mmCIF file of C-alpha atoms in Angstrom:
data_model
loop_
_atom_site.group_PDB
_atom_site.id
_atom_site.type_symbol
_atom_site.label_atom_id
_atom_site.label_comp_id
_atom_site.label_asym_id
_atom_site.label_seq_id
_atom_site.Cartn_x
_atom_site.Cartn_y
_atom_site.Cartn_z
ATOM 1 C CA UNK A 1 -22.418 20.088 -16.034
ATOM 2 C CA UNK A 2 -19.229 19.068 -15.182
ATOM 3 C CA UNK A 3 -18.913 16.204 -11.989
ATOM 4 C CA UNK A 4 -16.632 18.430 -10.212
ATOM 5 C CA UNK A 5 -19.534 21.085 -10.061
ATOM 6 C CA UNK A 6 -21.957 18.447 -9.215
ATOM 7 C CA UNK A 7 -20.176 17.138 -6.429
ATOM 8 C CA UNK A 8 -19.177 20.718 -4.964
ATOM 9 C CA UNK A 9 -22.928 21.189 -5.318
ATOM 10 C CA UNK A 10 -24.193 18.259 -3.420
ATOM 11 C CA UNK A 11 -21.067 19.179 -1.253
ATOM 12 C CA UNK A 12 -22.508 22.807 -0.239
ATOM 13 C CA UNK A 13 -26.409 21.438 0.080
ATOM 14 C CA UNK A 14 -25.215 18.440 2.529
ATOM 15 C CA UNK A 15 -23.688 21.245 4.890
ATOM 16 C CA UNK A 16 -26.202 23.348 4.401
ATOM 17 C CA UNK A 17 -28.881 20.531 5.402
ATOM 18 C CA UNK A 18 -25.894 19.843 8.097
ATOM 19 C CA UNK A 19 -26.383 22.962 9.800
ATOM 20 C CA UNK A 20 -30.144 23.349 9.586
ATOM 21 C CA UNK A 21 -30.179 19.978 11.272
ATOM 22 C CA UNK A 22 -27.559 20.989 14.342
ATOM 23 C CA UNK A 23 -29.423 24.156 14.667
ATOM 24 C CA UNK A 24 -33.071 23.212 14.446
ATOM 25 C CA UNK A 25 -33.430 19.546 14.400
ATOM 26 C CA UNK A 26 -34.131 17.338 11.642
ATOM 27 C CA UNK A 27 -37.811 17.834 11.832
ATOM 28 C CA UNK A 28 -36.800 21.213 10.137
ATOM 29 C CA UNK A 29 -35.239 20.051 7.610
ATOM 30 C CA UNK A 30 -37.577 19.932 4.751
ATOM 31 C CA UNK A 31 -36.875 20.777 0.851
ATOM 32 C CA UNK A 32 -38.522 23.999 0.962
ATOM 33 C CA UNK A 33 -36.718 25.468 4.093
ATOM 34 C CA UNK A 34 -33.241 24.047 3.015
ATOM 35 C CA UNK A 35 -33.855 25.487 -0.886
ATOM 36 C CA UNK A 36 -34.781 29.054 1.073
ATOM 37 C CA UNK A 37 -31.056 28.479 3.117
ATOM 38 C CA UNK A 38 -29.467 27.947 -0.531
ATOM 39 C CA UNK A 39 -31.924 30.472 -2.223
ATOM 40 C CA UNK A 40 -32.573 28.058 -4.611
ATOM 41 C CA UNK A 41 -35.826 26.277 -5.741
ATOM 42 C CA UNK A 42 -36.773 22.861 -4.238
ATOM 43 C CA UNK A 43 -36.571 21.599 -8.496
ATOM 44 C CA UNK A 44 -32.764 22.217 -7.908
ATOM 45 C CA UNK A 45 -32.389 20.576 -5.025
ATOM 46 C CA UNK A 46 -34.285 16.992 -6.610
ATOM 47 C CA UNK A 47 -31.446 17.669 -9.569
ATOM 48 C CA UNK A 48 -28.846 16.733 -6.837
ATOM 49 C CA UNK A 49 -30.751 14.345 -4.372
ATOM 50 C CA UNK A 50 -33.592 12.382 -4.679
ATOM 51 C CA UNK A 51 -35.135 11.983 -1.797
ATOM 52 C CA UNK A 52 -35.224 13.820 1.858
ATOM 53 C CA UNK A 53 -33.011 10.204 3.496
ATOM 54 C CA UNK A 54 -30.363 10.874 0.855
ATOM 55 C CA UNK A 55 -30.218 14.627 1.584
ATOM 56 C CA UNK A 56 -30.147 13.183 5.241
ATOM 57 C CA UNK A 57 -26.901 10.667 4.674
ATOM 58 C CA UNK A 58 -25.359 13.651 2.743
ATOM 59 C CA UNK A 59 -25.377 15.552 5.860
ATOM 60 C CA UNK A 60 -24.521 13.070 8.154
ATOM 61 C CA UNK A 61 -21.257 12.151 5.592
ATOM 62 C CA UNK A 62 -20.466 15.972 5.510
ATOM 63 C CA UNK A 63 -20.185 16.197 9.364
ATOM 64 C CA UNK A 64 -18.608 12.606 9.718
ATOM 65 C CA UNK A 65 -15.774 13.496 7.436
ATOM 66 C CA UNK A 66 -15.386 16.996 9.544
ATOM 67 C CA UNK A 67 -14.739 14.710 12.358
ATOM 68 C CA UNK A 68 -12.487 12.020 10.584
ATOM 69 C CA UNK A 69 -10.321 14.619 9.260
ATOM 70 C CA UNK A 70 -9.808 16.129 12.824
ATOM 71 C CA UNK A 71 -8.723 12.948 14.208
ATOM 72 C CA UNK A 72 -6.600 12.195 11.800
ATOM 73 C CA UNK A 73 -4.961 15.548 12.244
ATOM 74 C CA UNK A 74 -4.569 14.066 15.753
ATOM 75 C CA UNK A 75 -2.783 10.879 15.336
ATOM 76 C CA UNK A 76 0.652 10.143 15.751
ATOM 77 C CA UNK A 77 1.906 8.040 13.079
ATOM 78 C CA UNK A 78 5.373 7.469 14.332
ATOM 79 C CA UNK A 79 5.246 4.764 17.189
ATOM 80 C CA UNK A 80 1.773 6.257 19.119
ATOM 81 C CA UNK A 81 1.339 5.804 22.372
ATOM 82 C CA UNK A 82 -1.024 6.463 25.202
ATOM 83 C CA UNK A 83 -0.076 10.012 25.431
ATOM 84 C CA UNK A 84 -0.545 10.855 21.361
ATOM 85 C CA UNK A 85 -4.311 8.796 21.750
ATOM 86 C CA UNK A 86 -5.534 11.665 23.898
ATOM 87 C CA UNK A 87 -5.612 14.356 21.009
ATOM 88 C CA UNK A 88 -7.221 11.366 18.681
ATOM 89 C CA UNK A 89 -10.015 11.380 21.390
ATOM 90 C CA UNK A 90 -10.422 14.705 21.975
ATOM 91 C CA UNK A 91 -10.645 15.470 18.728
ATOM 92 C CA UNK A 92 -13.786 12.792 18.220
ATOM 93 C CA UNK A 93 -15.632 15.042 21.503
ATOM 94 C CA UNK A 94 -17.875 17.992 21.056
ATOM 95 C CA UNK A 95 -15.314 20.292 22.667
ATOM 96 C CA UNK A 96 -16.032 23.672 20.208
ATOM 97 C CA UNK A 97 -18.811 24.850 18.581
ATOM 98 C CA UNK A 98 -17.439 23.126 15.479
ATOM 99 C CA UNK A 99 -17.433 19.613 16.958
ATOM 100 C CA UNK A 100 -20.904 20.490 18.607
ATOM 101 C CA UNK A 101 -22.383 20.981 15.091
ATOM 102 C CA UNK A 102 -21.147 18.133 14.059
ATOM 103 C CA UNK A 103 -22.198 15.739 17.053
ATOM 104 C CA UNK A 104 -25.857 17.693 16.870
ATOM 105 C CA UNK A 105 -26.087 15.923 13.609
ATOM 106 C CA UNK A 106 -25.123 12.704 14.622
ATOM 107 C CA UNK A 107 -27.443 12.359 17.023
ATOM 108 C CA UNK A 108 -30.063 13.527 14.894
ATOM 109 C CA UNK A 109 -29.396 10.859 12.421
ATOM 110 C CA UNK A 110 -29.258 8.256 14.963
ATOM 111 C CA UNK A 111 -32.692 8.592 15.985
ATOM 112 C CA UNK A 112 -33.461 8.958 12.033
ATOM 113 C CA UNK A 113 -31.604 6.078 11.127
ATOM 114 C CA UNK A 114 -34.098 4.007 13.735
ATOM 115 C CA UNK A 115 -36.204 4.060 10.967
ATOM 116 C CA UNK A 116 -35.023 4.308 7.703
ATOM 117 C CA UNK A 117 -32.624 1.151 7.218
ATOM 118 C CA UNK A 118 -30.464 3.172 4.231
ATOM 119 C CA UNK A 119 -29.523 5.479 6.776
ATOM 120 C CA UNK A 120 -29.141 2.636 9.478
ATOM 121 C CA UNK A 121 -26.705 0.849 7.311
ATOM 122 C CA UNK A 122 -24.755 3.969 6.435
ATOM 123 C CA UNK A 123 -23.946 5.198 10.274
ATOM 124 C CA UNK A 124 -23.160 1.063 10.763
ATOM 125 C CA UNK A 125 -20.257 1.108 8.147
ATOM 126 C CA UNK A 126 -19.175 4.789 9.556
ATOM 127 C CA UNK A 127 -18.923 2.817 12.998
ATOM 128 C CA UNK A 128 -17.541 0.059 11.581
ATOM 129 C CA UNK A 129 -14.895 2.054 10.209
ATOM 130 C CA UNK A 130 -13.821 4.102 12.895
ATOM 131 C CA UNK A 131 -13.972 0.928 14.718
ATOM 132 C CA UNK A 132 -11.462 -0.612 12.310
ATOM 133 C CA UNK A 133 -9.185 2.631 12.597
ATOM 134 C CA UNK A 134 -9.378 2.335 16.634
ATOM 135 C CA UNK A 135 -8.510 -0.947 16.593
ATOM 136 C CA UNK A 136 -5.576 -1.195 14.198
ATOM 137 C CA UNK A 137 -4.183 1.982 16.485
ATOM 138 C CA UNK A 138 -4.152 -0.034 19.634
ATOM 139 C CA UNK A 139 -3.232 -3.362 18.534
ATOM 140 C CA UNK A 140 0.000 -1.226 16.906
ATOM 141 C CA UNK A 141 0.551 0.414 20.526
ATOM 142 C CA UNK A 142 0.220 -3.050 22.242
ATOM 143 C CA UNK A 143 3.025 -4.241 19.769
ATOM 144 C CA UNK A 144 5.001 -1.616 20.806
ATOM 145 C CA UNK A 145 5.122 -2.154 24.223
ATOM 146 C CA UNK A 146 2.731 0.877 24.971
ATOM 147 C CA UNK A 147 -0.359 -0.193 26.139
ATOM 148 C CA UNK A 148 -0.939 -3.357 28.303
ATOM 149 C CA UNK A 149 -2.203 -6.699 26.778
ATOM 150 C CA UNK A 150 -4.240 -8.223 29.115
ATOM 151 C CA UNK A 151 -7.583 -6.337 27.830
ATOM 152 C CA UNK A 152 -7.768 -7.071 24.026
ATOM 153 C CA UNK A 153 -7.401 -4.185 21.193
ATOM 154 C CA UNK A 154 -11.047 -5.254 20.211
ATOM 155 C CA UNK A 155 -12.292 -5.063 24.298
ATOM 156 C CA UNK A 156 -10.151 -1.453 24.331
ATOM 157 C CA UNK A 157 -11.301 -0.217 21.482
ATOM 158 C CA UNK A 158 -15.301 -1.097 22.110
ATOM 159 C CA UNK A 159 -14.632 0.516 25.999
ATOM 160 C CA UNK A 160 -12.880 3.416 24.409
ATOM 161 C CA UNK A 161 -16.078 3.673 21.441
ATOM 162 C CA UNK A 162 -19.106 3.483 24.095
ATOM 163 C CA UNK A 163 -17.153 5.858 26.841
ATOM 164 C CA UNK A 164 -16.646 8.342 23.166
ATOM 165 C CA UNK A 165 -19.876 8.231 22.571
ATOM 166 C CA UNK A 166 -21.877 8.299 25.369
ATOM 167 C CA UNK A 167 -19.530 11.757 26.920
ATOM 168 C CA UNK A 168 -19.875 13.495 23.360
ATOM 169 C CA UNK A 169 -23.867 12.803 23.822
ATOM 170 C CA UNK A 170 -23.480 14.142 27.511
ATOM 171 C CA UNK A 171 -21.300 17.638 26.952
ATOM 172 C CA UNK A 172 -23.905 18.495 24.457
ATOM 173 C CA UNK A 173 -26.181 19.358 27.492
ATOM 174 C CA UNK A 174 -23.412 21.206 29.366
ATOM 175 C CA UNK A 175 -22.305 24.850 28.478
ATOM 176 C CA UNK A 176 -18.337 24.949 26.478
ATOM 177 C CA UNK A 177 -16.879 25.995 29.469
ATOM 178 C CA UNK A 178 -17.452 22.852 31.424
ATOM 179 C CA UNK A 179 -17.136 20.275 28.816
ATOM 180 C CA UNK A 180 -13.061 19.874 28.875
ATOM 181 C CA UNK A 181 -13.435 19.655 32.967
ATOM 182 C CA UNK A 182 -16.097 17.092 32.363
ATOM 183 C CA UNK A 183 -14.238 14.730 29.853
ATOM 184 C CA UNK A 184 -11.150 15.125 32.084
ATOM 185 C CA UNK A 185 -12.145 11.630 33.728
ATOM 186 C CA UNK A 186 -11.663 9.767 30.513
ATOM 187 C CA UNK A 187 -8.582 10.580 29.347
ATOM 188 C CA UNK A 188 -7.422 9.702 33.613
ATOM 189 C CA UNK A 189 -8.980 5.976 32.173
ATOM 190 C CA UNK A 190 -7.163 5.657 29.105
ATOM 191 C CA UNK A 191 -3.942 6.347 31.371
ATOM 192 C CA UNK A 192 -4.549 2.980 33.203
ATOM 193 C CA UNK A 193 -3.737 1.265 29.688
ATOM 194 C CA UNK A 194 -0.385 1.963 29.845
ATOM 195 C CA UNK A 195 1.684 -0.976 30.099
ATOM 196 C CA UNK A 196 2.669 -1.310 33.694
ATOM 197 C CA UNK A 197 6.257 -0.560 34.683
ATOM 198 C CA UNK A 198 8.373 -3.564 35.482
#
């Protein structure tokens, strides 16, 4: 079999196991229920994965990357500013059922990752990174005369992180019609970064 099959393979069973997770929880996501999404036998499924925690950091990947491309989408590459980092994090927010499914398995993992330390280490370097890409954004708006520098990129970017992750966690419990009303207050914060006028 060729690795381009393969990986389209493993591709279409992480999103598969993706979805069964947003939908019905991890606890539902055993081999025999996620070969019967695929119609497939569970024997096909060990071809591709070995275990149920690699299936599970498949899925977590295949919505991470989801999310990562959407911000990416949203950032301005040409001299950002405060303005163009609103899109970046409201793109990282549950906002539309798309984003929702995404975040629903997130939070899944987290609790899974509590307890199985290859999963734990893979949603610490997927933190790590988006960390990293946070970061590098603000310390090139501070440059830039954009965003003030008495609070550090590191301090802005951990604020900016915890406040990210703790709304997307909260609008999961509120109905799409109230999240962007509800997330409104955040992006009123990030204004306060901008560099004061003289």
């Amino acid at each position: 079999m060729r690795k381009v099959d393969h990986d389209s393979r493993r591709e279409e069973v992480a999103g598969a196991a993706a979805k069964l997770i947003a939908h019905k929880g991890l606890e539902a996501l055993t081999t025999r229920a996620l070969a019967k999404e695929l119609s497939c036998s569970i024997g096909v499924l060990s071809h591709y994965f070995s275990s149920k925690e690699e299936i599970v950091i498949a899925a977590f990947r295949w919505a991470d990357q989801r999310i990562d491309l959407r911000m990416q989408e949203a950032v301005a590459y040409e001299s950002p500013n405060i303005d163009s980092f609103v899109p970046v994090i409201k793109a990282g927010l549950p906002l539309d059922e798309e984003s929702d499914l995404e975040w629903r398995v997130r939070l899944n993992l987290h609790t899974f990752a509590l307890t199985h330390s290859d999963s734990l280490e893979a949603e610490r370097d997927k933190n790590n990174q988006f960390r990293e890409l946070m970061s590098g954004m603000i310390a090139n708006m501070q440059a830039n005369g954009h965003v003030r520098t008495d609070i550090s990129a590191a301090d802005i970017t951990s604020i900016a992180f915890d406040l990210v992750n703790g709304m997307a966690k909260n609008l999961l419990m509120c109905p799409f019609e109230e999240r962007e009303a509800k997330a409104e207050y955040l992006f009123r914060l990030i204004a306060v970064l901008k560099t004061p006028a003289a």
